Amino acid sequence: MSEFSRRSVLGGAAGGVLAAAATAEGLAQGQQPPSGPTPASLTGTELPSFRFALGAMTPKVYDGGWLRAATVDQFPVSQKLAGALMQLVPGGLRELHWHSNAAEWAYVIKGQCRVTTIDPQNRSEVVDFGAGDVWYFPRGHGHSIQGIGHEDCLFILVFDNGYFSEFGTFSISDWLGHVPPEVLQKSLGVPAQRFADFPKREVFIAKGAVPPPLAPNRAGSLDATSLTHRYRLLDQKPEDYPGGTNRLVSQREFPISTTMTGAHMRLKPGAIRELHWHPNADEWQYYLGGRASMSVFGSHGRVRTDQFGAGDVGYVPQGYGHYIENIGTEDLDVVVVFNNGTYESISLSAWLAANSPALLATNFQVPESTFAGFPTRALYIPR
Ligand code: MN
Ligand code: MN
């Protein structure tokens, strides 16, 4: 059954009309179809916590690195985005694999790593990453990640499917370990004995030697028709606001990143990312440092406020109102990721500015003079 007909059945005539409108207009603009039923975690009289302590999870440890991962199983509100924190030692290799049900977006926190990719035209890219760099692998593209340099490489991974899990990860060792060597001989044209010592189970993270530097003509090289998987976010000149800075990478800045947008936001002590919402995306956050308070508005008088520190993950469902305050004494750094390649955000300041004092006076049942001196445009990060 197609998505359209399934929604028609579930949602009745109104759902069908909405789905049809989204198909004709919205999808052409890179938007998403209407949301499905509200998840059970969001239908109660109280909102659940929008915080998950990813950094405090017990990691899964390998010789070549470790992994802390949170899907909707661990963090029930994160229906549309899943995330993980991974560290690779120098030479540690996250093996060749692909994801059947999600694209992968990453931000390198520290260290360096080398990525290899293969795209559906069987073109490859081999490129090195350092702190502040972002990668994006479209759903299904093959890739590997290896720690290079002299220190461990730490990065966050975000997947545009909250139900993403290891069942959606297809590893080369797992596959070849379950194919008869005679078939591999036939498929690859080399003797079956070559595969005698291949592992029979998924390797996931292996440990090896640090590879040599890329040849200058290989570093980041791509043929003219390919899109690079790397975007150097921290090299971007930030947007400056009275209360902080923001660096944004959407499909506009990073053409391959068609289904996800990310940002590195810094708030000064006391500053606020103003009241706003995102019409076209859920929001997944990773707090790099500082102390934050985020408040989420879920309609019907429901507001939930959680506090966040380094290593915490936050989540805001699509369309839910929210704001973030720096409640600490140091800068607050947070990486924010959306499940849409087009960035959309509606600011409370701009919304109020778009309406006359007379309308606002009626709306709030107060005198018009109340709105003298209100902002005349979006403030984004005021202070
Ligand atoms: Mn991956
Ligand atoms: Mn937001």
GROMACS .gro file of C-alpha atoms and ligand atoms in nm:
model
  385
    1MET     CA    1   0.000   0.000   0.000
    2SER     CA    2   0.139   0.344  -0.085
    3GLU     CA    3   0.198   0.604   0.184
    4PHE     CA    4  -0.090   0.804   0.038
    5SER     CA    5  -0.344   0.524   0.048
    6ARG     CA    6  -0.229   0.408   0.391
    7ARG     CA    7  -0.285   0.757   0.533
    8SER     CA    8  -0.620   0.781   0.362
    9VAL     CA    9  -0.728   0.466   0.539
   10LEU     CA   10  -0.588   0.573   0.874
   11GLY     CA   11  -0.689   0.938   0.865
   12GLY     CA   12  -1.012   0.923   0.668
   13ALA     CA   13  -1.095   1.187   0.410
   14ALA     CA   14  -0.916   1.473   0.588
   15GLY     CA   15  -0.594   1.274   0.609
   16GLY     CA   16  -0.619   1.197   0.240
   17VAL     CA   17  -0.665   1.561   0.150
   18LEU     CA   18  -0.366   1.662   0.362
   19ALA     CA   19  -0.152   1.390   0.211
   20ALA     CA   20  -0.252   1.494  -0.140
   21ALA     CA   21  -0.166   1.859  -0.069
   22ALA     CA   22   0.170   1.761   0.073
   23THR     CA   23   0.248   1.541  -0.223
   24ALA     CA   24   0.171   1.812  -0.477
   25GLU     CA   25   0.326   2.114  -0.307
   26GLY     CA   26   0.526   2.028   0.000
   27LEU     CA   27   0.737   1.746  -0.131
   28ALA     CA   28   0.833   1.954  -0.433
   29GLN     CA   29   0.986   2.201  -0.183
   30GLY     CA   30   1.174   1.933   0.005
   31GLN     CA   31   0.923   1.918   0.289
   32GLN     CA   32   0.791   1.609   0.457
   33PRO     CA   33   0.448   1.451   0.433
   34PRO     CA   34   0.213   1.519   0.725
   35SER     CA   35   0.303   1.357   1.054
   36GLY     CA   36   0.140   1.026   1.140
   37PRO     CA   37  -0.052   0.963   1.461
   38THR     CA   38   0.087   1.139   1.768
   39PRO     CA   39   0.315   0.893   1.951
   40ALA     CA   40   0.178   0.766   2.281
   41SER     CA   41   0.460   0.936   2.471
   42LEU     CA   42   0.315   1.276   2.369
   43THR     CA   43  -0.059   1.220   2.432
   44GLY     CA   44  -0.062   1.230   2.814
   45THR     CA   45  -0.175   1.518   3.032
   46GLU     CA   46   0.193   1.586   3.109
   47LEU     CA   47   0.478   1.603   2.860
   48PRO     CA   48   0.763   1.352   2.904
   49SER     CA   49   1.126   1.453   2.950
   50PHE     CA   50   1.297   1.580   2.636
   51ARG     CA   51   1.643   1.503   2.780
   52PHE     CA   52   1.853   1.189   2.746
   53ALA     CA   53   2.194   1.150   2.912
   54LEU     CA   54   2.374   0.994   2.616
   55GLY     CA   55   2.721   1.074   2.752
   56ALA     CA   56   2.642   0.886   3.076
   57MET     CA   57   2.536   0.562   2.901
   58THR     CA   58   2.750   0.253   2.943
   59PRO     CA   59   2.934   0.227   2.611
   60LYS     CA   60   2.971  -0.081   2.395
   61VAL     CA   61   3.349  -0.124   2.389
   62TYR     CA   62   3.567  -0.266   2.112
   63ASP     CA   63   3.946  -0.279   2.072
   64GLY     CA   64   3.925   0.002   1.819
   65GLY     CA   65   3.678   0.231   1.995
   66TRP     CA   66   3.339   0.254   2.163
   67LEU     CA   67   2.977   0.341   2.093
   68ARG     CA   68   2.692   0.494   2.294
   69ALA     CA   69   2.368   0.488   2.095
   70ALA     CA   70   2.013   0.602   2.168
   71THR     CA   71   1.712   0.515   1.955
   72VAL     CA   72   1.345   0.548   2.040
   73ASP     CA   73   1.390   0.238   2.262
   74GLN     CA   74   1.607   0.435   2.505
   75PHE     CA   75   1.458   0.781   2.442
   76PRO     CA   76   1.088   0.737   2.359
   77VAL     CA   77   1.013   1.090   2.236
   78SER     CA   78   1.285   1.073   1.967
   79GLN     CA   79   1.057   0.919   1.707
   80LYS     CA   80   1.214   1.069   1.396
   81LEU     CA   81   1.586   1.099   1.479
   82ALA     CA   82   1.827   0.863   1.653
   83GLY     CA   83   2.177   0.944   1.767
   84ALA     CA   84   2.505   0.800   1.883
   85LEU     CA   85   2.837   0.905   2.026
   86MET     CA   86   3.134   0.713   1.883
   87GLN     CA   87   3.505   0.723   1.957
   88LEU     CA   88   3.777   0.559   1.747
   89VAL     CA   89   4.137   0.512   1.856
   90PRO     CA   90   4.407   0.598   1.599
   91GLY     CA   91   4.375   0.313   1.348
   92GLY     CA   92   4.036   0.208   1.487
   93LEU     CA   93   3.804   0.128   1.195
   94ARG     CA   94   3.425   0.145   1.190
   95GLU     CA   95   3.394  -0.118   0.923
   96LEU     CA   96   3.247  -0.087   0.572
   97HIS     CA   97   2.867  -0.077   0.607
   98TRP     CA   98   2.549   0.093   0.494
   99HIS     CA   99   2.216   0.182   0.651
  100SER     CA  100   1.901   0.057   0.485
  101ASN     CA  101   1.659   0.286   0.665
  102ALA     CA  102   1.833   0.614   0.745
  103ALA     CA  103   2.074   0.877   0.624
  104GLU     CA  104   2.370   0.953   0.852
  105TRP     CA  105   2.476   1.303   0.961
  106ALA     CA  106   2.782   1.353   1.181
  107TYR     CA  107   2.975   1.624   1.362
  108VAL     CA  108   3.338   1.564   1.465
  109ILE     CA  109   3.397   1.686   1.822
  110LYS     CA  110   3.769   1.612   1.847
  111GLY     CA  111   4.050   1.426   1.672
  112GLN     CA  112   4.070   1.325   1.309
  113CYS     CA  113   3.930   1.045   1.097
  114ARG     CA  114   3.927   0.928   0.738
  115VAL     CA  115   3.605   0.837   0.561
  116THR     CA  116   3.554   0.626   0.251
  117THR     CA  117   3.224   0.624   0.063
  118ILE     CA  118   3.060   0.458  -0.236
  119ASP     CA  119   2.760   0.608  -0.412
  120PRO     CA  120   2.493   0.449  -0.635
  121GLN     CA  121   2.696   0.528  -0.946
  122ASN     CA  122   2.982   0.330  -0.785
  123ARG     CA  123   3.191   0.644  -0.743
  124SER     CA  124   3.401   0.676  -0.430
  125GLU     CA  125   3.533   0.953  -0.211
  126VAL     CA  126   3.816   0.922   0.042
  127VAL     CA  127   3.841   1.228   0.263
  128ASP     CA  128   3.980   1.330   0.603
  129PHE     CA  129   3.780   1.499   0.878
  130GLY     CA  130   3.880   1.709   1.181
  131ALA     CA  131   3.704   1.887   1.466
  132GLY     CA  132   3.411   2.098   1.350
  133ASP     CA  133   3.359   1.905   1.025
  134VAL     CA  134   3.025   1.753   0.924
  135TRP     CA  135   2.955   1.452   0.706
  136TYR     CA  136   2.637   1.335   0.541
  137PHE     CA  137   2.583   0.991   0.389
  138PRO     CA  138   2.258   0.949   0.197
  139ARG     CA  139   2.051   0.647   0.297
  140GLY     CA  140   2.206   0.331   0.158
  141HIS     CA  141   2.546   0.472   0.056
  142GLY     CA  142   2.837   0.253   0.170
  143HIS     CA  143   3.095   0.403   0.407
  144SER     CA  144   3.373   0.341   0.659
  145ILE     CA  145   3.536   0.563   0.923
  146GLN     CA  146   3.889   0.522   1.059
  147GLY     CA  147   4.066   0.716   1.335
  148ILE     CA  148   4.385   0.884   1.214
  149GLY     CA  149   4.643   1.111   1.374
  150HIS     CA  150   4.767   1.078   1.732
  151GLU     CA  151   4.455   1.117   1.946
  152ASP     CA  152   4.118   0.945   1.973
  153CYS     CA  153   3.852   1.077   1.738
  154LEU     CA  154   3.512   1.155   1.897
  155PHE     CA  155   3.201   1.231   1.692
  156ILE     CA  156   2.824   1.235   1.711
  157LEU     CA  157   2.613   1.045   1.458
  158VAL     CA  158   2.252   1.137   1.386
  159PHE     CA  159   2.010   0.926   1.179
  160ASP     CA  160   1.686   1.055   1.028
  161ASN     CA  161   1.481   0.766   1.166
  162GLY     CA  162   1.411   0.724   1.538
  163TYR     CA  163   1.367   0.351   1.487
  164PHE     CA  164   1.712   0.325   1.332
  165SER     CA  165   1.894   0.037   1.494
  166GLU     CA  166   2.156  -0.224   1.430
  167PHE     CA  167   1.890  -0.413   1.234
  168GLY     CA  168   1.914  -0.136   0.978
  169THR     CA  169   2.295  -0.152   0.963
  170PHE     CA  170   2.442  -0.381   0.700
  171SER     CA  171   2.809  -0.465   0.761
  172ILE     CA  172   3.045  -0.613   0.504
  173SER     CA  173   3.192  -0.869   0.747
  174ASP     CA  174   2.843  -0.988   0.849
  175TRP     CA  175   2.742  -1.036   0.486
  176LEU     CA  176   3.057  -1.204   0.356
  177GLY     CA  177   3.066  -1.425   0.667
  178HIS     CA  178   2.732  -1.567   0.559
  179VAL     CA  179   2.801  -1.622   0.187
  180PRO     CA  180   2.954  -1.957   0.078
  181PRO     CA  181   3.319  -1.908  -0.032
  182GLU     CA  182   3.235  -2.077  -0.363
  183VAL     CA  183   2.983  -1.802  -0.433
  184LEU     CA  184   3.240  -1.537  -0.346
  185GLN     CA  185   3.481  -1.709  -0.588
  186LYS     CA  186   3.220  -1.694  -0.861
  187SER     CA  187   3.117  -1.337  -0.778
  188LEU     CA  188   3.465  -1.187  -0.742
  189GLY     CA  189   3.672  -1.419  -0.965
  190VAL     CA  190   3.932  -1.507  -0.701
  191PRO     CA  191   3.996  -1.846  -0.534
  192ALA     CA  192   3.752  -1.949  -0.258
  193GLN     CA  193   4.045  -2.018  -0.021
  194ARG     CA  194   4.108  -1.642   0.002
  195PHE     CA  195   3.801  -1.621   0.226
  196ALA     CA  196   3.898  -1.909   0.455
  197ASP     CA  197   3.997  -1.687   0.748
  198PHE     CA  198   3.732  -1.417   0.708
  199PRO     CA  199   3.529  -1.358   1.026
  200LYS     CA  200   3.198  -1.538   1.054
  201ARG     CA  201   3.040  -1.260   1.260
  202GLU     CA  202   3.005  -0.886   1.228
  203VAL     CA  203   3.330  -0.702   1.313
  204PHE     CA  204   3.165  -0.357   1.367
  205ILE     CA  205   3.479  -0.179   1.497
  206ALA     CA  206   3.825  -0.325   1.421
  207LYS     CA  207   4.170  -0.207   1.525
  208GLY     CA  208   4.448  -0.159   1.272
  209ALA     CA  209   4.743   0.059   1.185
  210VAL     CA  210   4.701   0.431   1.125
  211PRO     CA  211   4.693   0.473   0.746
  212PRO     CA  212   4.950   0.698   0.577
  213PRO     CA  213   4.853   1.051   0.472
  214LEU     CA  214   4.644   1.075   0.158
  215ALA     CA  215   4.838   1.149  -0.159
  216PRO     CA  216   4.784   1.518  -0.241
  217ASN     CA  217   4.600   1.429  -0.562
  218ARG     CA  218   4.371   1.191  -0.369
  219ALA     CA  219   4.279   1.414  -0.078
  220GLY     CA  220   3.913   1.492  -0.117
  221SER     CA  221   3.931   1.428  -0.487
  222LEU     CA  222   3.605   1.371  -0.666
  223ASP     CA  223   3.505   1.373  -1.027
  224ALA     CA  224   3.319   1.683  -1.136
  225THR     CA  225   2.975   1.524  -1.121
  226SER     CA  226   3.003   1.397  -0.762
  227LEU     CA  227   2.899   1.578  -0.448
  228THR     CA  228   3.139   1.581  -0.156
  229HIS     CA  229   3.033   1.422   0.175
  230ARG     CA  230   3.230   1.675   0.384
  231TYR     CA  231   3.132   2.022   0.504
  232ARG     CA  232   3.364   2.226   0.728
  233LEU     CA  233   3.102   2.380   0.957
  234LEU     CA  234   3.334   2.554   1.205
  235ASP     CA  235   3.516   2.721   0.914
  236GLN     CA  236   3.191   2.893   0.822
  237LYS     CA  237   3.163   3.261   0.917
  238PRO     CA  238   2.887   3.252   1.180
  239GLU     CA  239   2.576   3.463   1.195
  240ASP     CA  240   2.628   3.704   1.483
  241TYR     CA  241   2.355   3.797   1.731
  242PRO     CA  242   2.368   3.999   2.055
  243GLY     CA  243   2.347   3.676   2.256
  244GLY     CA  244   2.566   3.444   2.053
  245THR     CA  245   2.641   3.293   1.715
  246ASN     CA  246   2.496   3.032   1.482
  247ARG     CA  247   2.647   2.831   1.197
  248LEU     CA  248   2.396   2.648   0.982
  249VAL     CA  249   2.447   2.378   0.721
  250SER     CA  250   2.145   2.282   0.512
  251GLN     CA  251   2.118   2.144   0.162
  252ARG     CA  252   2.176   2.500   0.039
  253GLU     CA  253   2.530   2.506   0.183
  254PHE     CA  254   2.596   2.130   0.149
  255PRO     CA  255   2.415   1.998  -0.160
  256ILE     CA  256   2.442   1.626  -0.080
  257SER     CA  257   2.260   1.678   0.253
  258THR     CA  258   1.910   1.654   0.107
  259THR     CA  259   1.728   1.518   0.413
  260MET     CA  260   1.909   1.678   0.707
  261THR     CA  261   2.020   2.020   0.832
  262GLY     CA  262   2.258   2.091   1.120
  263ALA     CA  263   2.381   2.387   1.317
  264HIS     CA  264   2.646   2.476   1.573
  265MET     CA  265   2.496   2.730   1.810
  266ARG     CA  266   2.674   2.922   2.084
  267LEU     CA  267   2.488   3.118   2.351
  268LYS     CA  268   2.662   3.358   2.588
  269PRO     CA  269   2.581   3.329   2.960
  270GLY     CA  270   2.228   3.456   3.018
  271ALA     CA  271   2.137   3.455   2.649
  272ILE     CA  272   1.830   3.287   2.501
  273ARG     CA  273   1.751   3.122   2.170
  274GLU     CA  274   1.416   3.293   2.144
  275LEU     CA  275   1.075   3.124   2.147
  276HIS     CA  276   1.030   2.953   1.808
  277TRP     CA  277   0.922   2.637   1.631
  278HIS     CA  278   1.013   2.441   1.319
  279PRO     CA  279   0.721   2.367   1.085
  280ASN     CA  280   0.903   2.107   0.877
  281ALA     CA  281   1.134   1.913   1.108
  282ASP     CA  282   1.200   1.743   1.438
  283GLU     CA  283   1.504   1.870   1.627
  284TRP     CA  284   1.779   1.656   1.787
  285GLN     CA  285   2.036   1.832   2.004
  286TYR     CA  286   2.373   1.738   2.147
  287TYR     CA  287   2.509   1.960   2.423
  288LEU     CA  288   2.886   2.001   2.383
  289GLY     CA  289   2.945   2.220   2.688
  290GLY     CA  290   2.788   2.470   2.926
  291ARG     CA  291   2.457   2.458   3.113
  292ALA     CA  292   2.120   2.495   2.942
  293SER     CA  293   1.754   2.500   3.023
  294MET     CA  294   1.514   2.410   2.743
  295SER     CA  295   1.141   2.450   2.767
  296VAL     CA  296   0.903   2.279   2.523
  297PHE     CA  297   0.538   2.374   2.467
  298GLY     CA  298   0.311   2.088   2.361
  299SER     CA  299  -0.035   2.256   2.348
  300HIS     CA  300  -0.322   2.205   2.599
  301GLY     CA  301  -0.130   2.393   2.866
  302ARG     CA  302   0.150   2.141   2.859
  303VAL     CA  303   0.502   2.279   2.910
  304ARG     CA  304   0.809   2.076   3.002
  305THR     CA  305   1.139   2.226   3.113
  306ASP     CA  306   1.459   2.019   3.136
  307GLN     CA  307   1.819   2.112   3.216
  308PHE     CA  308   2.112   2.000   3.004
  309GLY     CA  309   2.488   1.972   3.034
  310ALA     CA  310   2.777   1.835   2.831
  311GLY     CA  311   2.695   1.492   2.686
  312ASP     CA  312   2.317   1.535   2.706
  313VAL     CA  313   2.079   1.496   2.414
  314GLY     CA  314   1.764   1.703   2.371
  315TYR     CA  315   1.470   1.648   2.139
  316VAL     CA  316   1.185   1.866   2.012
  317PRO     CA  317   0.904   1.710   1.808
  318GLN     CA  318   0.812   1.879   1.480
  319GLY     CA  319   0.605   2.191   1.532
  320TYR     CA  320   0.645   2.205   1.912
  321GLY     CA  321   0.729   2.550   2.051
  322HIS     CA  322   1.057   2.579   2.241
  323TYR     CA  323   1.337   2.801   2.366
  324ILE     CA  324   1.686   2.741   2.509
  325GLU     CA  325   1.856   2.952   2.777
  326ASN     CA  326   2.218   2.953   2.886
  327ILE     CA  327   2.181   2.919   3.264
  328GLY     CA  328   2.554   2.869   3.329
  329THR     CA  329   2.854   3.096   3.364
  330GLU     CA  330   3.031   2.982   3.047
  331ASP     CA  331   2.938   2.976   2.680
  332LEU     CA  332   2.679   2.713   2.589
  333ASP     CA  333   2.770   2.512   2.278
  334VAL     CA  334   2.509   2.287   2.121
  335VAL     CA  335   2.488   2.097   1.792
  336VAL     CA  336   2.133   2.099   1.656
  337VAL     CA  337   2.019   1.858   1.384
  338PHE     CA  338   1.694   1.851   1.184
  339ASN     CA  339   1.539   1.578   0.970
  340ASN     CA  340   1.490   1.805   0.670
  341GLY     CA  341   1.741   1.945   0.420
  342THR     CA  342   1.554   2.277   0.419
  343TYR     CA  343   1.578   2.489   0.732
  344GLU     CA  344   1.255   2.648   0.855
  345SER     CA  345   1.205   2.834   1.181
  346ILE     CA  346   0.931   3.072   1.293
  347SER     CA  347   1.029   3.322   1.562
  348LEU     CA  348   0.787   3.459   1.821
  349SER     CA  349   0.939   3.806   1.778
  350ALA     CA  350   0.872   3.804   1.403
  351TRP     CA  351   0.521   3.668   1.452
  352LEU     CA  352   0.425   3.941   1.697
  353ALA     CA  353   0.588   4.204   1.472
  354ALA     CA  354   0.377   4.079   1.181
  355ASN     CA  355   0.054   4.164   1.359
  356SER     CA  356  -0.089   4.505   1.451
  357PRO     CA  357  -0.102   4.628   1.811
  358ALA     CA  358  -0.482   4.637   1.773
  359LEU     CA  359  -0.496   4.268   1.688
  360LEU     CA  360  -0.254   4.182   1.967
  361ALA     CA  361  -0.456   4.392   2.214
  362THR     CA  362  -0.767   4.195   2.127
  363ASN     CA  363  -0.582   3.865   2.132
  364PHE     CA  364  -0.433   3.916   2.478
  365GLN     CA  365  -0.717   4.137   2.614
  366VAL     CA  366  -0.480   4.419   2.714
  367PRO     CA  367  -0.443   4.783   2.598
  368GLU     CA  368  -0.267   4.846   2.264
  369SER     CA  369  -0.004   5.054   2.445
  370THR     CA  370   0.124   4.729   2.597
  371PHE     CA  371   0.297   4.654   2.266
  372ALA     CA  372   0.492   4.980   2.236
  373GLY     CA  373   0.858   4.898   2.187
  374PHE     CA  374   0.806   4.533   2.096
  375PRO     CA  375   1.053   4.394   1.837
  376THR     CA  376   0.993   4.478   1.472
  377ARG     CA  377   1.175   4.173   1.331
  378ALA     CA  378   1.310   3.829   1.428
  379LEU     CA  379   1.565   3.846   1.710
  380TYR     CA  380   1.687   3.480   1.702
  381ILE     CA  381   1.943   3.501   1.987
  382PRO     CA  382   1.874   3.820   2.184
  383ARG     CA  383   2.043   3.907   2.508
  384MN      MN  384   2.716   0.448   0.938
  385MN      MN  385   1.476   2.493   1.753
   0.00000   0.00000   0.00000
